[in-house]
Coordinates of C-alpha atoms in Angstrom, one line a residue:
X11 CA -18.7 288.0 95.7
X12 CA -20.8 287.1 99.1
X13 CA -23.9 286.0 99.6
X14 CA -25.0 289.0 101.8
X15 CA -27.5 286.6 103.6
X16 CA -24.5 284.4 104.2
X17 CA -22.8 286.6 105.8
X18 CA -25.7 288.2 108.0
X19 CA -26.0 284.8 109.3
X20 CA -22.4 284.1 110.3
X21 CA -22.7 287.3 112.1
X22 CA -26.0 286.7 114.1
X23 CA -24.3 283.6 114.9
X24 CA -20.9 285.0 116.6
X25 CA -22.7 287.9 118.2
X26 CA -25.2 284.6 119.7
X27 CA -22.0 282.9 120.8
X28 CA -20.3 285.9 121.7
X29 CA -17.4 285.7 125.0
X30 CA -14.9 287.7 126.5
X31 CA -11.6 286.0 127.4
X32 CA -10.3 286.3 130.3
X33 CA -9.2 290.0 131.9
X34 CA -6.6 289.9 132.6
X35 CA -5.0 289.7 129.5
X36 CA -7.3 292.4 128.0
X37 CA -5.7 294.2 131.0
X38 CA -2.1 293.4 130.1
X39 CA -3.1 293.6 126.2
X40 CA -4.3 297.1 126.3
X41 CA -0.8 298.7 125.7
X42 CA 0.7 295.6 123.3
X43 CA -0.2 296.4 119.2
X44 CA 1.6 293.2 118.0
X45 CA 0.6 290.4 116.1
X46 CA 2.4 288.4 118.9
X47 CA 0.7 289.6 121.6
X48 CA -3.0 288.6 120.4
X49 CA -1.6 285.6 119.9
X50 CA -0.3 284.6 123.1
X51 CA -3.7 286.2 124.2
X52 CA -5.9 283.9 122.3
X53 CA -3.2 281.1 123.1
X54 CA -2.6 280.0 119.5
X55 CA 0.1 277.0 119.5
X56 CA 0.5 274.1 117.1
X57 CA 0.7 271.9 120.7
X58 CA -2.6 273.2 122.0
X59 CA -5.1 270.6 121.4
X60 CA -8.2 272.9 122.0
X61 CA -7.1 275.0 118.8
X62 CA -6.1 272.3 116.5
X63 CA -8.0 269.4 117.0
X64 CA -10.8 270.0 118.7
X65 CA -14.1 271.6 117.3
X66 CA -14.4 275.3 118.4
X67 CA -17.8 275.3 119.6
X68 CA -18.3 275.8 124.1
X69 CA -20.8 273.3 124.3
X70 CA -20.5 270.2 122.4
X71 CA -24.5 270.0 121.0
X72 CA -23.8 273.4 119.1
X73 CA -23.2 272.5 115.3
X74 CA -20.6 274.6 113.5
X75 CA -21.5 276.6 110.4
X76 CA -19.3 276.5 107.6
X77 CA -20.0 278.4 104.4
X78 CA -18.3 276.8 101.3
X79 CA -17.3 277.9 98.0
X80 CA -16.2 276.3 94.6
X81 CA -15.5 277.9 91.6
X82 CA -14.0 276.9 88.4
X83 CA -10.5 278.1 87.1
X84 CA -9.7 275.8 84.3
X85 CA -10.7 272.4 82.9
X86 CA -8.1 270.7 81.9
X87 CA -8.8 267.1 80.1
X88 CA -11.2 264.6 79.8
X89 CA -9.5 261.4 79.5
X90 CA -10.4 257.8 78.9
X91 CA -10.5 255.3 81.7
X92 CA -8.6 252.7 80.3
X93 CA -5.3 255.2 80.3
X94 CA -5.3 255.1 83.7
X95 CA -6.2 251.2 83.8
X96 CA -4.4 248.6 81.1
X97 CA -7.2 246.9 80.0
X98 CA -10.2 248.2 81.6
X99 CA -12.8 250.2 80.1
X100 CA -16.2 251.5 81.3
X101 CA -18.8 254.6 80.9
X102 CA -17.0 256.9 83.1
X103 CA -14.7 259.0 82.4
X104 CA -11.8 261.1 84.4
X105 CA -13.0 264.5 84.5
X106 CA -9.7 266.5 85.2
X107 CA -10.3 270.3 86.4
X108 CA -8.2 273.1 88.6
X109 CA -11.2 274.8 91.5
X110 CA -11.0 277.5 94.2
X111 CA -12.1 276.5 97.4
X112 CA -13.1 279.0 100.0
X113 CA -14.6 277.9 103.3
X114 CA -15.7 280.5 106.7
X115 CA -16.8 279.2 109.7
X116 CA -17.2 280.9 113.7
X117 CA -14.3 279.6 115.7
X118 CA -15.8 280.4 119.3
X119 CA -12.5 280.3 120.8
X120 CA -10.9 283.1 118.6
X121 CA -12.6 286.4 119.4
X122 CA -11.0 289.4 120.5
X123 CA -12.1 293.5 121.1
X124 CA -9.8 295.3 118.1
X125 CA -9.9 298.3 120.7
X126 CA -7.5 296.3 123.1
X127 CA -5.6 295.3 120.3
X128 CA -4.6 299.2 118.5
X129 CA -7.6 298.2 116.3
X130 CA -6.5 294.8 114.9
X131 CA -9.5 293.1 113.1
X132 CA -8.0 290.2 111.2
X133 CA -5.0 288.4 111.7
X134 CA -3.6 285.7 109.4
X135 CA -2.4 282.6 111.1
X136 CA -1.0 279.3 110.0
X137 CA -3.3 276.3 109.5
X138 CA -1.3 274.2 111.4
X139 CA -2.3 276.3 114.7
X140 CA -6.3 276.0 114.1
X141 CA -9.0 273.7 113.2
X142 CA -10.2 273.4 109.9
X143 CA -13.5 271.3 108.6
X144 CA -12.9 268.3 106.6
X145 CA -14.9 269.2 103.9
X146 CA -14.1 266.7 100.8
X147 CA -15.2 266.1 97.1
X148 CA -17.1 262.8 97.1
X149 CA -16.6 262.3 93.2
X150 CA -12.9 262.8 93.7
X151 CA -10.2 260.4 92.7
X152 CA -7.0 262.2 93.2
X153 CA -6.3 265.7 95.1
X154 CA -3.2 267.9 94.8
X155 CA -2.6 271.6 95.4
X156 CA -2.4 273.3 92.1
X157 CA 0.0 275.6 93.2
X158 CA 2.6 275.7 96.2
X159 CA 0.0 275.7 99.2
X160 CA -0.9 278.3 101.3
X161 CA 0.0 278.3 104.8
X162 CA -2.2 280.2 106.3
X163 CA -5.5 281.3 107.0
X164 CA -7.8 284.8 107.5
X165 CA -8.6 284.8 111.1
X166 CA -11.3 287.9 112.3
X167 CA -12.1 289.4 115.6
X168 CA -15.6 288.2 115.0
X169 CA -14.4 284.7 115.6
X170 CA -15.2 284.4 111.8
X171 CA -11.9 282.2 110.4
X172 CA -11.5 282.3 106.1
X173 CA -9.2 279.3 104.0
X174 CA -8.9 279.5 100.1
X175 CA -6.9 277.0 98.1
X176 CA -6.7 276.0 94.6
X177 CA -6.9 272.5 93.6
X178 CA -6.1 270.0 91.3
X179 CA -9.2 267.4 91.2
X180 CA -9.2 264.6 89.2
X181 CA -12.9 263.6 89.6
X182 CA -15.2 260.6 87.8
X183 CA -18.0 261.6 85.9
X184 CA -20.4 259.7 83.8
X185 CA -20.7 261.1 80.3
X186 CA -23.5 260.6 77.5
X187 CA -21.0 260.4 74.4
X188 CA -23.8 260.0 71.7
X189 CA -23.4 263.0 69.7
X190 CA -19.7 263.2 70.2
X191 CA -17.9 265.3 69.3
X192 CA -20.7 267.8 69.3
X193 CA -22.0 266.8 72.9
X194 CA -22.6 269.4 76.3
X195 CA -21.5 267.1 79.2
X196 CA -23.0 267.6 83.1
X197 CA -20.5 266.7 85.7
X198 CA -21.0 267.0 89.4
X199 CA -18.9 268.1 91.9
X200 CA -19.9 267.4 95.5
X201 CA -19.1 268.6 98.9
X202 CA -19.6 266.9 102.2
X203 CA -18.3 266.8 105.8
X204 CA -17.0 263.4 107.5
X205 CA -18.9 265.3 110.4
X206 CA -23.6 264.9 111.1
X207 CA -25.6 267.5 110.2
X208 CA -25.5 267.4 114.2
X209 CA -22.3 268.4 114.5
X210 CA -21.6 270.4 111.2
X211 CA -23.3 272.2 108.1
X212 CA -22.8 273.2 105.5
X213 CA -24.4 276.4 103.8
X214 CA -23.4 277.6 100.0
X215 CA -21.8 281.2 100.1
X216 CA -22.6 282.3 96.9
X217 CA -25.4 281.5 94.3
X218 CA -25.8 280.3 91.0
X219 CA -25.4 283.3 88.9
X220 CA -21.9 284.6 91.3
X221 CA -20.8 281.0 91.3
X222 CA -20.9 281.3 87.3
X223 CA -19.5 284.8 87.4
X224 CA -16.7 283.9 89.6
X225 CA -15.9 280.9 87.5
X226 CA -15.4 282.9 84.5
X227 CA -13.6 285.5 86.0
X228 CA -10.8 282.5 87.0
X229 CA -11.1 280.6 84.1
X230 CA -7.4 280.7 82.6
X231 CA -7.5 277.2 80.4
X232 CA -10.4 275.1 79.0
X233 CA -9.0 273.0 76.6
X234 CA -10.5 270.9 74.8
X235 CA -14.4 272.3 76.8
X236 CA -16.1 275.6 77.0
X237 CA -17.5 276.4 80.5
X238 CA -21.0 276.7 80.1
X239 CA -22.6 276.9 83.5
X240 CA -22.5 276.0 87.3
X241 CA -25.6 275.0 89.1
X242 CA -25.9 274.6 93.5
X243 CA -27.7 272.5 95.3
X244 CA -28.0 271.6 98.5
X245 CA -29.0 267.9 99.3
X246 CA -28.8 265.4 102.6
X247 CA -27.6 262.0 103.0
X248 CA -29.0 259.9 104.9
X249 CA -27.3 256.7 106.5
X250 CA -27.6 254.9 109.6
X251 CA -30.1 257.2 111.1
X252 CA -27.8 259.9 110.7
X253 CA -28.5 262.9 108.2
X254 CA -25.2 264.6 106.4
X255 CA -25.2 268.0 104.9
X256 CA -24.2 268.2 101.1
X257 CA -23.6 270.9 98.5
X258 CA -24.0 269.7 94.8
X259 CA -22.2 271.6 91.8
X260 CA -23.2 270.8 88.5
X261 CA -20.6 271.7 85.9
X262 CA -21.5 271.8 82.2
X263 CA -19.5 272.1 79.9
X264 CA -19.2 271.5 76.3
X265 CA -16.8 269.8 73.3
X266 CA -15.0 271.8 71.1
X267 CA -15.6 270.1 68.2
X268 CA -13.2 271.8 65.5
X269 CA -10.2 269.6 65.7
X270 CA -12.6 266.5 65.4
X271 CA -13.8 268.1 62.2
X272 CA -10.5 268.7 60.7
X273 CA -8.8 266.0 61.9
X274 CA -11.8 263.1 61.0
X275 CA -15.3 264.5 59.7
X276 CA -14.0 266.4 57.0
X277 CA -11.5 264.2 55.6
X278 CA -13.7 261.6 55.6
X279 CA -16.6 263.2 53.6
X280 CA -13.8 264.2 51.2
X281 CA -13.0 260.7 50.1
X282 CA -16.7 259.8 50.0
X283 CA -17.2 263.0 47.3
X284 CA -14.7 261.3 45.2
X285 CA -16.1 258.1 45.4
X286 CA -19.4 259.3 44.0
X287 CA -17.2 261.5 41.4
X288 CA -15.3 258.3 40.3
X289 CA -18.4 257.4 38.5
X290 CA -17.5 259.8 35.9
X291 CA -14.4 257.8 35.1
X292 CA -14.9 255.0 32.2
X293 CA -15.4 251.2 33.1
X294 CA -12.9 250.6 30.2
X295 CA -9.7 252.3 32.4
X296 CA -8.1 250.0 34.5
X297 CA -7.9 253.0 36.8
X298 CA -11.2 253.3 38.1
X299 CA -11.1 250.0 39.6
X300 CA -7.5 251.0 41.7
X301 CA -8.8 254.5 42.5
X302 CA -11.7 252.9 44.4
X303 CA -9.4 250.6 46.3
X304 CA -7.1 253.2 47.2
X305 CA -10.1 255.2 48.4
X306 CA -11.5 252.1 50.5
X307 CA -7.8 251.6 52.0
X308 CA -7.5 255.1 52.8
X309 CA -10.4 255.5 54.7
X310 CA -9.1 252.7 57.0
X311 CA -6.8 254.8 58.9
X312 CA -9.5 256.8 60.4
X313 CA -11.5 254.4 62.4
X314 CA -8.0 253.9 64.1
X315 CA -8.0 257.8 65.0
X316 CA -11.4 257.5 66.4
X317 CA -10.0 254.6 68.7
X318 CA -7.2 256.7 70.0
X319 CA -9.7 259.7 70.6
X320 CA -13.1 259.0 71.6
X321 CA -13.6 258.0 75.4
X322 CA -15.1 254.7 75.8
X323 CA -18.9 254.2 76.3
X324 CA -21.1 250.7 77.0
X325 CA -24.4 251.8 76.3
X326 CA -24.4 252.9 72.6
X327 CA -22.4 253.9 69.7
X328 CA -21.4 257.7 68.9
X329 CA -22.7 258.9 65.9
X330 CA -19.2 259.8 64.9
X331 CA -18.5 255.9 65.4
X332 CA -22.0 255.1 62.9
X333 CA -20.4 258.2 60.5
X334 CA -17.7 256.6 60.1
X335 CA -18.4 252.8 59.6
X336 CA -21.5 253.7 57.7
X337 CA -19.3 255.6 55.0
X338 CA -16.8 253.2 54.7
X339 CA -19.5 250.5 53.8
X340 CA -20.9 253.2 51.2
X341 CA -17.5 253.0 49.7
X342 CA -17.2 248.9 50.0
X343 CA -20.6 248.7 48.3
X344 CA -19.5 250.8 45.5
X345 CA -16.4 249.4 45.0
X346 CA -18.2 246.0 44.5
X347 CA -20.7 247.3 42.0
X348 CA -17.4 248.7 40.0
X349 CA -16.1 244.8 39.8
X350 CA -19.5 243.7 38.8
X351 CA -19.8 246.1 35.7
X352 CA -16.3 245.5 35.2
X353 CA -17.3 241.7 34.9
X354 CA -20.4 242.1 32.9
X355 CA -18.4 244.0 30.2
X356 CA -15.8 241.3 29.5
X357 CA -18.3 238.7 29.1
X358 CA -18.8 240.6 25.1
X359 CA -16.3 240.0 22.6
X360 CA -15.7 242.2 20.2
X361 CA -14.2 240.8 17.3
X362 CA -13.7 241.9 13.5
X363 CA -15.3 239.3 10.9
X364 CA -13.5 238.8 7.9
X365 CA -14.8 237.7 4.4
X366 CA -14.9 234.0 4.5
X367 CA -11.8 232.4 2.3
X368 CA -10.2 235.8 1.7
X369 CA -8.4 238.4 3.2
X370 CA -9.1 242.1 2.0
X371 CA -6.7 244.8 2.2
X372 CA -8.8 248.4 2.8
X373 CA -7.7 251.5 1.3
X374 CA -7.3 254.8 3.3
X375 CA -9.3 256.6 0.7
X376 CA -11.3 256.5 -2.5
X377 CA -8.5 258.8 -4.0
X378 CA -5.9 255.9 -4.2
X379 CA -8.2 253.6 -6.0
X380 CA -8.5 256.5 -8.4
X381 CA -5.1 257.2 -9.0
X382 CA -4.2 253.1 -9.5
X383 CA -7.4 253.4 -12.4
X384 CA -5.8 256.7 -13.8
X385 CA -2.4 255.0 -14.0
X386 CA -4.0 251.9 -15.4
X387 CA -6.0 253.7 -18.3
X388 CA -2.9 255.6 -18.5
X389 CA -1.2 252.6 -19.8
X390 CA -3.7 250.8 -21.9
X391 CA -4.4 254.2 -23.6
X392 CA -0.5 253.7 -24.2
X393 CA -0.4 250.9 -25.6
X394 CA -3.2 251.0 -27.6
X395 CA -3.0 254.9 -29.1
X396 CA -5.7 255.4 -31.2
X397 CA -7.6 252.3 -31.2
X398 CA -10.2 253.1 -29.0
X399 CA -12.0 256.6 -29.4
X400 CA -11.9 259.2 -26.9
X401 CA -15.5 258.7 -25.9
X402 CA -15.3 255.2 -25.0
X403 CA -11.6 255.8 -22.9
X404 CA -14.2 258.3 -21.1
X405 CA -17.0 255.5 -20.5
X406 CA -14.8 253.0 -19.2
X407 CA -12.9 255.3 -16.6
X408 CA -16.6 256.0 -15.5
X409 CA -16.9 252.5 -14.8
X410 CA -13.3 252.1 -13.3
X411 CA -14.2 255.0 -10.6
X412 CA -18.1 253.7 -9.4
X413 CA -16.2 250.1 -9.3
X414 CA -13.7 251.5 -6.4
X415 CA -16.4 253.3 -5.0
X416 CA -18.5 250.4 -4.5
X417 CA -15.6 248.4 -3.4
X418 CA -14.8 251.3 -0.4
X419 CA -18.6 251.2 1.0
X420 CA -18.2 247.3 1.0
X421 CA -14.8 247.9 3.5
X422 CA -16.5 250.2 5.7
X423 CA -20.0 247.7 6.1
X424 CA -17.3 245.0 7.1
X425 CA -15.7 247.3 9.8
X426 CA -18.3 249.0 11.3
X427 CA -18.8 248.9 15.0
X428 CA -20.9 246.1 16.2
X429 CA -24.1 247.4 17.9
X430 CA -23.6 246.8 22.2
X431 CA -23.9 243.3 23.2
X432 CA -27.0 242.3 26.1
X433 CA -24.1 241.9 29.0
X434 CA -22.9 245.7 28.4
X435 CA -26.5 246.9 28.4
X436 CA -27.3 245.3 31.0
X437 CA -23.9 246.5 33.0
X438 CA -24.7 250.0 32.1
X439 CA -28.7 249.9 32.9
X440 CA -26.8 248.2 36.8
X441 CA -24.6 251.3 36.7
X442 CA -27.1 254.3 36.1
X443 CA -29.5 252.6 38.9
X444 CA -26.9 252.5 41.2
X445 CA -25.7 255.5 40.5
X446 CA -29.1 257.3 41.4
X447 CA -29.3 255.2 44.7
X448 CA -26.4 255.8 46.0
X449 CA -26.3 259.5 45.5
X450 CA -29.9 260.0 47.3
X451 CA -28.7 257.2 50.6
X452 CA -25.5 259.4 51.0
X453 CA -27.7 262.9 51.0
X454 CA -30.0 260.7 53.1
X455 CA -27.8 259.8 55.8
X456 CA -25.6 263.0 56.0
X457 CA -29.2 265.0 56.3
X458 CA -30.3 262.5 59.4
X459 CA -26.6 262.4 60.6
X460 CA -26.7 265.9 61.2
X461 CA -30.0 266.2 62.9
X462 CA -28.9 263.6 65.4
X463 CA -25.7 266.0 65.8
X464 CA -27.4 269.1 66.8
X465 CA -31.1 268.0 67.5
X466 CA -30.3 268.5 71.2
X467 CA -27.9 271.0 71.2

């Protein structure tokens, strides 16, 4: 994954800058094949101050070229400030990710002719024997080696010297949280020397699309984010009259939104359905009224979650934050219309009149006043035997029966149902409106709720 113009140009350079060392150890070289021997020839000690801390150019106005690398090989969090700081919170946020590092540069001072050497072209050597440019992450906050370091480096007869590493960066990054958790976040990763543009620069080794490729070719965890692209720049700071070489990386990535939809969205927009389904459930039950409570303290718990989870931000609320305090004052504003309907119903008293000055005893049915009659004529016919003729005994049980008929219709009139009284009607005409209200606002708001959710996206 080179940038084939990359490496043409490091190799114009060494052949520009190229030197022969001195004879006679070519002379003395010419029948040595060892690792050992090349380097005693190029005089490679951790004590020799021209290989380790000087910069391996021959004349000091020549800049050194390094080419530089960073690719991506897992994002590991994206954590709140105020975990790291009791107490302090702010916009940006800890962007926590694992890179590879590779950087080539022309050391002047380490060239050799592979035909002295048995055809040796590279050697690897340790980095505490050679120069290496400070090339550092500006956004960076903390640096560790991912993995137990390397200690060495790919040195080549060109003069061309190669160092990969994979780091640990934890790096600040200022995040736009509004749609959270459905949000594509751009972080940047920046490169620069402590070394001028006069002294040192810095060329990219690779472009967009292989920086991308090679990114997801080492990506091994993502976490919570999806990798979505890596962008290259180069830019120049100015300061001081002094101009400094920079390479930019833009990293995008985005939130995986599922646990935030298991874990909050959904539970929440559960409870709200049975808010609005709670309607259904008579104003007479005591029950409504301790479902919708129950309901309203239940959804309580989740604002809590959302503290624990959501990063800080100063400039506006998420619309998770507005989806969750804007349902729960749905469910407060229902639960008060519930009490008011409730109120407005006990204000009518039913009560059963009674006949003034009397108290009447009601008969299941007709058929026992007709029995008592049949048991009475029974009796008097009895008692009487044959002074009354059969057609009369007939009339007067006529009389007997539309008597206790009249006196049955007269019970019911007294215990009919009232007709509703003006506080219920007016409770129920409150409930229907707000019934129809609340219904549309909740469609309302989960319709412009998810259009401020994926608008951008």
């Amino acid at each position: 994954m080179r940038n084939d113009m990359a490496t043409s140009l490091l190799f114009s350079t060494t052949l520009n800058t190229w030197h022969s060392p001195a004879s006679t150890g070519v002379v003395q070289a010419l029948s040595n094949c060892s690792y050992l021997a090349l380097q005693e020839y190029l005089g490679l000690d951790k004590n020799n101050i021209k290989m380790t801390s000087l910069r391996p150019v021959d004349h000091w106005q020549t800049s050194t070229l390094v080419f530089a690398d960073l690719h991506v090989s897992s994002i590991v969090e994206v954590v709140r400030v105020c975990h790291l700081r009791a107490g302090y919170t702010e916009k940006a946020q800890i962007f926590s990710l694992q890179v590879f590092m590779e950087m080539s540069w022309v050391n002047e001072f380490t060239k050799w002719n592979p035909k002295d050497f048995c055809g040796i072209t590279f050697m690897p050597v340790s980095k505490q024997i050679l120069w290496i440019p400070d090339i550092n992450i500006i956004e960076n906050l903390k640096i560790e080696f991912s993995t137990l370091e390397s200690p060495f480096l790919k040195m080549q007869s060109s003069g061309i010297v190669t160092v990969g590493q994979f780091y640990t960066i934890t790096a600040a990054c200022k995040m736009d949280l509004y749609q959270c958790p459905f949000d594509t976040q751009s972080c940047t990763l920046t490169l620069q020397s402590t070394l001028d543009s006069e002294e040192l620069q810095i060329e990219p080794y690779s472009n967009d699309s292989m920086l991308h490729l090679g990114s997801k070719q080492l990506l091994q965890i993502q976490g919570e984010w999806d990798l979505l692209n890596i962008n290259m720049s180069k830019t120049h700071l100015q300061a001081s009259g002094k101009d400094w070489d920079q390479l930019t990386y833009t990293v995008t990535i985005k939130r995986r939104p599922l646990l935030y939809v298991i874990i909050f969205l959904l539970p929440v927009l559960y409870f709200l359905v049975l808010d609005v389904a709670s309607y259904y459930i008579p104003n007479s039950r005591r029950e409504k009224l301790s479902f919708k409570v129950s309901l309203l303290l239940a959804n309580t718990v989740f604002p809590l979650i959302l503290h624990d989870t959501l990063p800080s931000t100063a400039n506006k609320i998420p619309l998770i934050g507005v989806y969750s305090s804007v349902i729960f004052t749905f469910m407060a504003i229902s639960l008060l219309q519930t009490i008011l309907v409730i109120f407005l119903r006990s204000r009518d008293t039913r009560a059963i009149p009674n006949l003034p000055g009397e108290t009447m005893a009601v008969p299941a049915h007709p058929a026992l006043y007709l029995s008592a009659e049949r048991n009475e004529s029974t009796s008097h016919s009895a008692a009487d035997h044959s002074e009354e003729s059969n057609s009369i005994h007939i009339l007067k049980h006529i009389c007997d029966e539309l008597r206790t008929i009249r006196l049955y219709l007269s019970s019911m009139e007294i215990h009919q149902e009232p007709h509703p009284q003006p506080w219920t009607k007016l409770a129920e005409r409150i409930e229907k409106a707000f019934f129809y209200i609340y219904v549309n606002s909740v469609l309302l708001f989960l319709q412009q709720i998810s259009q401020g959710w994926f608008s951008r996206n």
